Every structure is written in structure tokens, then in C-alpha cells.
Amino acid sequence: MQADSFEVRTMTEEEAETVSSWHYEAPYDVYGWMPWDEMKKLGIEFGDPELREQQYVTVYRNNLLHGFAQLFPLGGTTRIGIGMHPDLCGQGMGTEFVQAVAEEALKRIPGQEIDLEVLTWNQRAIKAYRKAGFTITDLYERMTPEGMKPFYCMVYRTSAE
């Protein structure tokens, strides 16, 4: 592994607490989490130890935590959810970051389709996802904490396809 490549690890409880404390500037603040104590008490998302071990990973570069991802099984597909450290967003690392996560998902379950959902207004993320090998395959609305919002579904196209 190259010294400056991304490394994907299973998320620990300490990392989960760290990630839950990240705050994003508007309009990206919709990607924040509830406080760690609440997530842990309710046992939701990475506050659930079993779910955290099965589905959540952290992403490091040069031994520094750069972000996290969820690898969510969805039938014959692995849906990835991605979060980069707020201070690192918009600095040109998104493409390599999301490729590392997609490749980890393929390594864990070879042959699975890899996809993700992204709010249609998030052009910064969409640009990185396209450069990483994702293509838009669907447009739909779904419920968010702020009501119905439009999303793209994007599917990862490996170099073998």
C-alpha cells in the first residue's frame, strides 16, 4: 500500500464518537449526526455495536482519520454512504476517497453492484463520484428530516466493466 493511499478499517466505538461530533457548514449540515450519547442510548446507526461492526468503516490516510462510510446490504447491491471530515471536504480528495470505499465494498462481497444516493443539489459530491467511476442511473424523491427531497442513485462502474 502506498504511503498516501487511503486505508479502510472497521469503525471502532471511539471513532464513532468522533464522527458523530463532526459539524458541517450549511448547506452540508444536513449530513450531521445526533449527539453520540443519544445514538448510543438509542442503538441507532453506528451507535449500535453490532451494526457498526458489520456495516461501518473508517477511512484513513497517513494514519489520520479522513472519514467514514456505511456499506449497507440491499439485496444484490451494496449501498454506500460516505462522510468525509468537514475540514477536508472540497479539497480534491473525494474521488480517491470514494474509490477506496467502493473497492472495499467489492472486496468484502465480490460481484455485488455498488451504488449510492446523493441529494441532487450536492454537485461537489456528484462531481467526485463521477470522477470515481459512478454514473447516475435514477432520480427519485425520498423522505429526509427536512421533508421530501430529490436524490440521484449512482452506480459504480469498475474498470472491468
N, CA and C of each residue as an Amber inpcrd file, in Angstrom:
protein
   483
   0.8500000  -1.1870000   0.0000000   0.0000000   0.0000000   0.0000000
   0.8900000   1.2430000   0.0000000   0.5530000   2.2050000  -0.8370000
   1.3180000   3.4500000  -0.8930000   1.1210000   4.2400000   0.3890000
   2.1300000   5.0050000   0.7520000   2.0800000   5.7720000   2.0000000
   0.9170000   6.7560000   2.0280000   0.5470000   7.3040000   0.8760000
  -0.5190000   8.3110000   0.8790000  -1.8490000   7.7880000   0.3420000
  -1.9910000   6.4610000   0.2450000  -3.2720000   5.9170000  -0.2030000
  -4.2210000   5.7890000   0.9900000  -5.4900000   5.6570000   0.6850000
  -6.4830000   5.5310000   1.7510000  -6.5190000   4.0980000   2.2660000
  -6.7100000   3.9630000   3.5660000  -6.8340000   2.6640000   4.2260000
  -8.2050000   2.6000000   4.8840000  -8.9200000   1.5140000   4.6480000
 -10.2680000   1.3380000   5.1840000 -10.2150000   0.3380000   6.3360000
 -10.8030000   0.7190000   7.4730000 -10.7890000  -0.1140000   8.6850000
 -12.2100000  -0.2260000   9.2360000 -12.4680000  -1.2760000  10.0070000
 -13.7470000  -1.3900000  10.7080000 -13.8170000  -0.2810000  11.7630000
 -14.9600000   0.3810000  11.8410000 -15.1250000   1.5030000  12.7680000
 -15.1470000   1.0340000  14.2190000 -14.3840000   1.7170000  15.0600000
 -14.3910000   1.4410000  16.4940000 -15.3880000   2.3660000  17.1950000
 -15.6920000   2.0690000  18.4520000 -16.5960000   2.9350000  19.2140000
 -16.0020000   4.3310000  19.3750000 -14.7060000   4.4050000  19.6210000
 -14.0500000   5.7060000  19.7750000 -14.1640000   6.5310000  18.4820000
 -13.9690000   5.8800000  17.3490000 -14.1040000   6.5730000  16.0620000
 -15.5480000   7.0020000  15.8230000 -16.4960000   6.1680000  16.2080000
 -17.9170000   6.5050000  16.0540000 -18.2460000   7.7660000  16.8430000
 -17.7470000   7.8460000  18.0650000 -17.9790000   9.0410000  18.8790000
 -17.3690000  10.2760000  18.2190000 -16.1780000  10.1270000  17.6680000
 -15.5170000  11.2400000  16.9770000 -16.3440000  11.6970000  15.7750000
 -16.7430000  10.7530000  14.9250000 -17.5060000  11.0690000  13.7190000
 -18.8250000  11.7580000  14.0670000 -19.4810000  11.3170000  15.1350000
 -20.7720000  11.9160000  15.4970000 -20.6210000  13.3700000  15.9350000
 -19.4040000  13.7800000  16.2550000 -19.1860000  15.1720000  16.6950000
 -18.8650000  16.1210000  15.5420000 -18.7100000  15.5900000  14.3450000
 -18.3790000  16.4460000  13.2070000 -19.5520000  17.3360000  12.8390000
 -19.2680000  18.5990000  12.5300000 -20.3000000  19.5530000  12.1170000
 -19.9180000  20.1520000  10.7720000 -20.8790000  20.1590000   9.8660000
 -20.6690000  20.6610000   8.5140000 -21.3130000  22.0350000   8.3620000
 -20.6980000  22.8670000   7.5210000 -21.2640000  24.1770000   7.1950000
 -22.4910000  23.9790000   6.3080000 -23.4550000  24.9050000   6.3960000
 -24.6270000  24.8740000   5.5250000 -24.1580000  25.0070000   4.0710000
 -24.7830000  24.3630000   3.1270000 -25.9660000  23.5100000   3.2520000
 -25.6430000  22.0610000   3.6080000 -24.3580000  21.7550000   3.8100000
 -23.9400000  20.3740000   4.0730000 -24.2680000  19.9170000   5.4880000
 -24.7880000  20.8080000   6.3110000 -25.1210000  20.4650000   7.6960000
 -26.2150000  19.3960000   7.7850000 -26.9110000  19.1330000   6.6920000
 -27.9140000  18.0590000   6.6810000 -27.2620000  16.6910000   6.8840000
 -25.9480000  16.6230000   6.7300000 -25.2350000  15.3510000   6.8670000
 -24.7250000  15.0940000   8.2820000 -25.0820000  15.9310000   9.2260000
 -24.6330000  15.7520000  10.6060000 -25.3870000  14.6360000  11.3220000
 -24.8950000  14.2970000  12.5100000 -25.4730000  13.2430000  13.3280000
 -26.0000000  13.8130000  14.6370000 -26.8610000  13.0590000  15.2970000
 -27.2840000  13.4440000  16.6470000 -26.1030000  13.2070000  17.5880000
 -26.1370000  13.7770000  18.7800000 -25.0300000  13.5840000  19.7310000
 -24.7760000  12.1010000  20.0150000 -23.5070000  11.7680000  20.2410000
 -23.0840000  10.3850000  20.4450000 -23.8550000   9.6950000  21.5660000
 -24.0290000  10.3700000  22.7010000 -24.7290000   9.7410000  23.8270000
 -26.1320000   9.2900000  23.4250000 -26.8130000  10.0960000  22.5980000
 -28.1650000   9.7300000  22.1390000 -28.1090000   8.5530000  21.1660000
 -27.1610000   8.5980000  20.2170000 -27.0420000   7.4970000  19.2480000
 -26.7660000   6.1810000  19.9700000 -25.8800000   6.2340000  20.9420000
 -25.5100000   5.0260000  21.6870000 -26.6950000   4.5320000  22.5200000
 -27.3720000   5.4410000  23.2000000 -28.5110000   5.0790000  24.0440000
 -29.6320000   4.4530000  23.2100000 -29.9070000   5.0480000  22.0390000
 -30.9670000   4.5450000  21.1660000 -30.5270000   3.3290000  20.3540000
 -29.2060000   3.1150000  20.2630000 -28.6940000   1.9900000  19.4910000
 -28.9700000   2.1120000  18.0120000 -28.8410000   3.3400000  17.4830000
 -29.1100000   3.5520000  16.0630000 -27.8220000   3.8300000  15.3030000
 -27.8390000   3.4830000  14.0080000 -26.6920000   3.6610000  13.1220000
 -25.4410000   3.1080000  13.7900000 -24.3450000   3.8570000  13.7900000
 -23.1180000   3.3140000  14.3740000 -23.1000000   3.3810000  15.8940000
 -24.2130000   3.7980000  16.5100000 -24.3950000   3.6860000  17.9550000
 -24.7500000   2.2640000  18.3730000 -25.1130000   1.4260000  17.4120000
 -25.3920000   0.0110000  17.6360000 -24.0890000  -0.7650000  17.3710000
 -23.4890000  -1.3610000  18.4130000 -22.1840000  -2.0280000  18.2310000
 -22.1690000  -3.0950000  17.1410000 -23.2280000  -3.8780000  17.0350000
 -23.2780000  -4.9430000  16.0310000 -23.3560000  -4.3580000  14.6220000
 -24.2260000  -3.3750000  14.4290000 -24.3660000  -2.7230000  13.1350000
 -23.0690000  -2.0090000  12.7510000 -22.4480000  -1.3570000  13.7230000
 -21.1800000  -0.6550000  13.4750000 -20.1220000  -1.6340000  12.9610000
 -20.0160000  -2.7830000  13.6160000 -19.0050000  -3.7680000  13.2030000
 -19.3040000  -4.3530000  11.8290000 -20.5800000  -4.5650000  11.5220000
 -20.9640000  -5.1970000  10.2560000 -20.9260000  -4.2360000   9.0720000
 -21.2930000  -2.9610000   9.3000000 -21.5190000  -2.0720000   8.1560000
 -20.6650000  -0.8100000   8.1070000 -20.0830000  -0.3850000   9.2090000
 -19.3900000   0.9090000   9.2180000 -17.8770000   0.7550000   9.1980000
 -17.2480000   1.5840000   8.4000000 -15.7990000   1.6080000   8.2840000
 -15.3090000   3.0430000   8.4330000 -14.0420000   3.1610000   8.7990000
 -13.3860000   4.4640000   8.8080000 -12.3290000   4.4580000   7.7200000
 -11.9990000   5.6400000   7.2460000 -11.0540000   5.7830000   6.1450000
  -9.9160000   6.6860000   6.6090000  -8.7180000   6.1510000   6.5210000
  -7.5110000   6.8530000   6.9740000  -6.5750000   7.1040000   5.8010000
  -5.7980000   8.1550000   5.9220000  -4.6630000   8.4090000   5.0360000
  -3.5390000   8.9070000   5.9320000  -2.3750000   8.2990000   5.7800000
  -1.2100000   8.6620000   6.6060000  -1.5550000   8.6360000   8.0910000
  -2.3450000   7.6480000   8.4870000  -2.7470000   7.4310000   9.8810000
  -3.6240000   8.5380000  10.4600000  -4.2250000   9.3640000   9.6110000
  -5.1580000  10.4040000  10.0540000  -6.5580000  10.0450000   9.5730000
  -7.5460000  10.1490000  10.4570000  -8.9350000   9.8530000  10.1160000
  -9.4610000  10.9010000   9.1340000  -9.7900000  10.4460000   7.9270000
 -10.3100000  11.3400000   6.8920000 -11.8250000  11.2350000   6.7400000
 -12.4050000  10.1150000   7.1720000 -13.8410000   9.9770000   7.0110000
 -14.3190000   8.5840000   7.3850000 -15.5450000   8.3140000   6.9940000
 -16.1730000   7.0370000   7.3150000 -17.1080000   6.6690000   6.1750000
 -17.6040000   5.4430000   6.2250000 -18.5970000   5.0060000   5.2480000
 -19.4390000   3.8980000   5.8620000 -20.6530000   3.7880000   5.3340000
 -21.5090000   2.6500000   5.6550000 -21.5930000   1.7910000   4.4080000
 -21.4400000   0.4840000   4.5780000 -21.5860000  -0.4850000   3.4960000
 -22.8640000  -1.2600000   3.7980000 -23.9720000  -0.7830000   3.2330000
 -25.2960000  -1.2780000   3.5810000 -25.7520000  -2.3290000   2.5750000
 -26.0190000  -3.5790000   3.0370000 -26.5000000  -4.6070000   2.1170000
 -27.9470000  -4.3370000   1.7120000 -28.1890000  -4.3760000   0.4160000
 -29.5110000  -4.0690000  -0.1280000 -29.7940000  -5.0500000  -1.2640000
 -30.2250000  -6.2570000  -0.9020000 -30.4340000  -7.2920000  -1.9230000
 -29.0950000  -7.6670000  -2.5340000 -28.9760000  -7.6160000  -3.8480000
 -27.7290000  -7.9310000  -4.5460000 -26.8250000  -6.7290000  -4.7110000
 -27.0990000  -5.6740000  -3.9600000 -26.3510000  -4.4200000  -4.0660000
 -25.7770000  -4.0590000  -2.7040000 -24.6340000  -3.4070000  -2.7150000
 -24.1190000  -2.7740000  -1.5100000 -24.2630000  -1.2760000  -1.7160000
 -25.0700000  -0.6440000  -0.8960000 -25.2550000   0.8150000  -0.9640000
 -24.2660000   1.4550000  -0.0020000 -23.4760000   2.3640000  -0.5120000
 -22.5090000   3.0210000   0.3480000 -22.9900000   4.4250000   0.7150000
 -22.7450000   4.7640000   1.9510000 -22.9780000   6.1060000   2.4540000
 -21.6250000   6.6300000   2.8970000 -21.2970000   7.8370000   2.5290000
 -19.9380000   8.3460000   2.7150000 -19.9600000   9.6530000   3.4820000
 -19.0010000   9.8140000   4.3840000 -18.8360000  11.0710000   5.0980000
 -17.3650000  11.3930000   5.2660000 -16.9590000  12.5210000   4.7370000
 -15.5750000  12.9530000   4.8820000 -15.4970000  13.9840000   5.9970000
 -14.3690000  14.0190000   6.6930000 -14.1710000  15.0100000   7.7570000
 -14.4930000  16.3940000   7.1890000 -15.2980000  17.2040000   7.9000000
 -15.7140000  18.5030000   7.3760000 -14.5520000  19.4010000   6.9480000
 -13.4400000  19.3640000   7.6570000 -12.2940000  20.2150000   7.3060000
 -11.6010000  19.7620000   6.0280000 -11.9000000  18.5630000   5.5470000
 -11.2330000  18.0240000   4.3640000 -12.1130000  18.0600000   3.1170000
 -13.3880000  18.4020000   3.2830000 -14.3030000  18.4590000   2.1430000
 -13.8930000  19.5820000   1.1950000 -14.0660000  19.3350000  -0.0990000
 -13.7880000  20.3610000  -1.0980000 -12.3140000  20.5770000  -1.3780000
 -11.4590000  19.6430000  -0.9430000 -10.0140000  19.7990000  -1.1530000
  -9.4480000  18.8320000  -2.1890000 -10.3340000  18.2300000  -2.9940000
  -9.8660000  17.3920000  -4.0960000  -9.5490000  15.9450000  -3.7540000
  -9.9150000  15.4950000  -2.5590000  -9.6260000  14.1070000  -2.1700000
 -10.8250000  13.1810000  -2.3540000 -11.9790000  13.7230000  -2.6850000
 -13.2140000  12.9420000  -2.7290000 -13.1830000  11.7680000  -3.6820000
 -12.5760000  11.9580000  -4.8530000 -12.5470000  10.8880000  -5.8450000
 -11.8010000   9.6710000  -5.3160000 -10.5880000   9.8660000  -4.8130000
  -9.8090000   8.7490000  -4.2740000 -10.4840000   8.1500000  -3.0450000
 -11.0820000   8.9970000  -2.2320000 -11.7640000   8.5590000  -1.0150000
 -12.9040000   7.6000000  -1.3610000 -13.7840000   8.0210000  -2.2740000
 -14.9380000   7.1880000  -2.6170000 -14.5110000   5.9420000  -3.3800000
 -13.4410000   6.0180000  -4.1750000 -12.9280000   4.8150000  -4.8480000
 -12.4440000   3.8000000  -3.8220000 -11.7520000   4.2490000  -2.7900000
 -11.2670000   3.3430000  -1.7470000 -12.4340000   2.6400000  -1.0600000
 -13.5150000   3.3720000  -0.7960000 -14.6930000   2.7880000  -0.1540000
 -15.3730000   1.7890000  -1.0950000 -15.5470000   2.1660000  -2.3610000
 -16.1900000   1.2660000  -3.3330000 -15.3730000  -0.0160000  -3.5050000
 -14.0580000   0.1140000  -3.5710000 -13.2020000  -1.0650000  -3.7220000
 -13.2490000  -1.9530000  -2.4820000 -13.3540000  -1.3420000  -1.2970000
 -13.5050000  -2.1310000  -0.0640000 -14.8260000  -2.9030000  -0.0900000
 -15.8860000  -2.2590000  -0.5530000 -17.1810000  -2.9320000  -0.6510000
 -17.0960000  -4.1210000  -1.6120000 -16.4090000  -3.9480000  -2.7360000
 -16.2440000  -5.0410000  -3.6960000 -15.3870000  -6.1600000  -3.1230000
 -14.3880000  -5.7990000  -2.3370000 -13.5170000  -6.7960000  -1.7200000
 -14.3120000  -7.6370000  -0.7150000 -15.2090000  -6.9900000   0.0250000
 -15.9950000  -7.7040000   1.0300000 -17.0380000  -8.6270000   0.4080000
 -17.6650000  -8.1810000  -0.6600000 -18.6800000  -9.0000000  -1.3340000
 -18.4520000  -8.8760000  -2.8460000 -17.5250000  -9.6730000  -3.3880000
 -17.2160000  -9.6080000  -4.8210000 -18.4640000  -9.8380000  -5.6760000
 -18.5420000  -9.1130000  -6.7690000 -19.6440000  -9.2910000  -7.7050000
 -20.8850000  -8.4870000  -7.3810000 -20.9400000  -7.8770000  -6.2160000
 -22.0960000  -7.0500000  -5.8570000 -22.0800000  -5.7500000  -6.6620000
 -23.2600000  -5.2520000  -6.9950000 -23.3510000  -3.9030000  -7.5340000
 -23.1170000  -2.9410000  -6.3660000 -22.3920000  -1.8650000  -6.6170000
 -22.1380000  -0.8400000  -5.6110000 -22.8580000   0.4170000  -6.0650000
 -23.7030000   0.9670000  -5.1790000 -24.3610000   2.2180000  -5.5350000
 -24.3830000   3.1530000  -4.3350000 -24.8750000   4.3530000  -4.5760000
 -25.0340000   5.3510000  -3.5160000 -26.1600000   6.2880000  -3.9010000
 -26.6510000   6.9970000  -2.8920000 -27.6450000   8.0410000  -3.1060000
 -26.9970000   9.3740000  -2.7830000 -27.3750000  10.3970000  -3.5480000
 -26.8490000  11.7330000  -3.2940000 -27.9460000  12.7520000  -3.6080000
 -28.0750000  13.7340000  -2.7340000 -29.0230000  14.8130000  -2.9910000
 -28.6290000  15.5240000  -4.2850000 -29.6040000  15.8310000  -5.1240000
 -29.2970000  16.3760000  -6.4500000 -28.5950000  17.7290000  -6.4000000
 -28.7540000  18.4900000  -5.3200000 -28.0870000  19.7910000  -5.2320000
 -26.6050000  19.6690000  -4.8950000 -26.1570000  18.5020000  -4.4340000
 -24.7810000  18.3360000  -3.9550000 -23.8220000  18.0730000  -5.1240000
 -23.6260000  19.1140000  -5.9310000 -22.7930000  18.9780000  -7.1270000
 -21.3250000  18.6930000  -6.7970000 -20.8530000  19.1700000  -5.6600000
 -19.4690000  18.8920000  -5.2530000 -19.2640000  17.3780000  -5.1280000
 -20.1860000  16.7000000  -4.4410000 -20.0890000  15.2510000  -4.2790000
 -20.3150000  14.5340000  -5.6090000 -21.2960000  14.9670000  -6.3720000
 -21.6130000  14.3100000  -7.6490000 -20.4020000  14.3420000  -8.5760000
 -19.7050000  15.4680000  -8.6180000 -18.5000000  15.5860000  -9.4540000
 -17.4450000  14.5610000  -9.0170000 -17.2100000  14.4490000  -7.7090000
 -16.2320000  13.4730000  -7.1980000 -16.6800000  12.0460000  -7.5040000
 -17.9710000  11.7620000  -7.3370000 -18.4770000  10.4120000  -7.5860000
 -18.3220000  10.0390000  -9.0570000 -18.6160000  10.9780000  -9.9510000
 -18.4540000  10.7000000 -11.3890000 -16.9910000  10.4020000 -11.7180000
 -16.0880000  11.2090000 -11.1870000 -14.6520000  11.0030000 -11.4320000
 -14.1820000   9.6700000 -10.8560000 -14.8540000   9.1910000  -9.8110000
 -14.5010000   7.9170000  -9.1800000 -15.0630000   6.7130000  -9.9320000
 -15.9280000   6.9470000 -10.9220000 -16.4680000   5.8430000 -11.7030000
 -17.9430000   5.5610000 -11.4930000 -18.6620000   6.4570000 -10.8200000
 -20.1080000   6.2950000 -10.6220000 -20.8610000   7.0230000 -11.7290000
 -21.9950000   6.4420000 -12.1320000 -22.8700000   7.1020000 -13.1100000
 -24.2770000   7.1780000 -12.5380000 -24.9760000   8.2490000 -12.8860000
 -26.3570000   8.4370000 -12.4350000 -27.2470000   7.4510000 -13.1770000
 -28.0290000   6.6810000 -12.4210000 -28.9200000   5.6970000 -13.0340000
 -30.3850000   5.9510000 -12.7220000 -30.6660000   6.8130000 -11.7410000
 -32.0560000   7.0380000 -11.3600000 -32.1860000   8.3840000 -10.6500000
 -33.3760000   8.9400000 -10.6990000 -33.7370000  10.1710000  -9.9990000
 -35.0670000   9.9100000  -9.3200000 -35.1530000  10.2140000  -8.0150000
 -36.3910000   9.9950000  -7.2700000 -36.3970000  10.9080000  -6.0570000
 -37.5610000  10.9960000  -5.4280000 -37.6760000  11.7430000  -4.1850000
 -37.8530000  10.7590000  -3.0420000 -37.2730000  11.1100000  -1.8990000
 -37.4990000  10.3130000  -0.6950000 -37.5000000  11.2320000   0.5110000
 -38.0400000  10.7010000   1.5990000 -38.2000000  11.4790000   2.8180000
 -36.8540000  11.7090000   3.4990000 -36.6540000  12.9310000   3.9790000
 -35.4900000  13.2980000   4.7900000 -36.0370000  13.9940000   6.0370000
 -35.1990000  14.2980000   7.0140000 -35.7000000  15.0510000   8.1770000
 -36.3080000  16.4100000   7.8020000 -35.9370000  16.9270000   6.6090000
 -36.4890000  18.2140000   6.1430000 -37.6260000  18.0340000   5.1390000
 -38.1780000  16.8190000   5.0250000 -39.2660000  16.5690000   4.0770000
 -38.7590000  15.8450000   2.8340000 -39.6120000  15.7690000   1.8190000
 -39.2630000  15.0710000   0.5780000 -38.1980000  15.8620000  -0.1750000
 -37.1610000  15.1550000  -0.6260000 -36.0670000  15.7860000  -1.3660000
 -35.6760000  14.8970000  -2.5510000 -35.1850000  15.5300000  -3.6580000
 -34.7690000  14.7440000  -4.8270000 -33.3540000  14.1730000  -4.6550000
 -33.2110000  12.9040000  -5.0340000 -31.9360000  12.1890000  -4.9560000
 -31.6070000  11.5570000  -6.3030000 -30.3160000  11.4270000  -6.5580000
 -29.8340000  10.5750000  -7.6400000 -29.3630000   9.2700000  -7.0150000
 -29.5720000   8.1780000  -7.7340000 -28.8950000   6.9310000  -7.4270000
 -27.7630000   6.8470000  -8.4380000 -26.5520000   6.5590000  -7.9420000
 -25.3830000   6.4450000  -8.8050000 -24.7610000   5.0620000  -8.5920000
 -24.3880000   4.4130000  -9.6880000 -23.8440000   3.0590000  -9.6480000
 -22.3740000   3.0850000 -10.0560000 -21.5750000   2.3200000  -9.3190000
 -20.1380000   2.2310000  -9.5540000 -19.8630000   1.3260000 -10.7420000
 -19.0880000   1.8260000 -11.6680000 -18.6790000   1.0610000 -12.8260000
 -17.1970000   0.7480000 -12.6650000 -16.8740000  -0.5090000 -12.4070000
 -15.4800000  -0.8800000 -12.2230000 -14.7530000  -0.8330000 -13.5620000
 -13.4460000  -0.8040000 -13.4960000 -12.6560000  -0.7520000 -14.7310000
 -12.8400000  -2.0270000 -15.5670000 -13.3070000  -3.1140000 -14.9380000
 -13.5350000  -4.3730000 -15.6550000 -14.8200000  -4.3420000 -16.4660000
 -15.6950000  -3.3650000 -16.2250000 -16.9820000  -3.3170000 -16.9340000
 -16.8470000  -2.5710000 -18.2400000
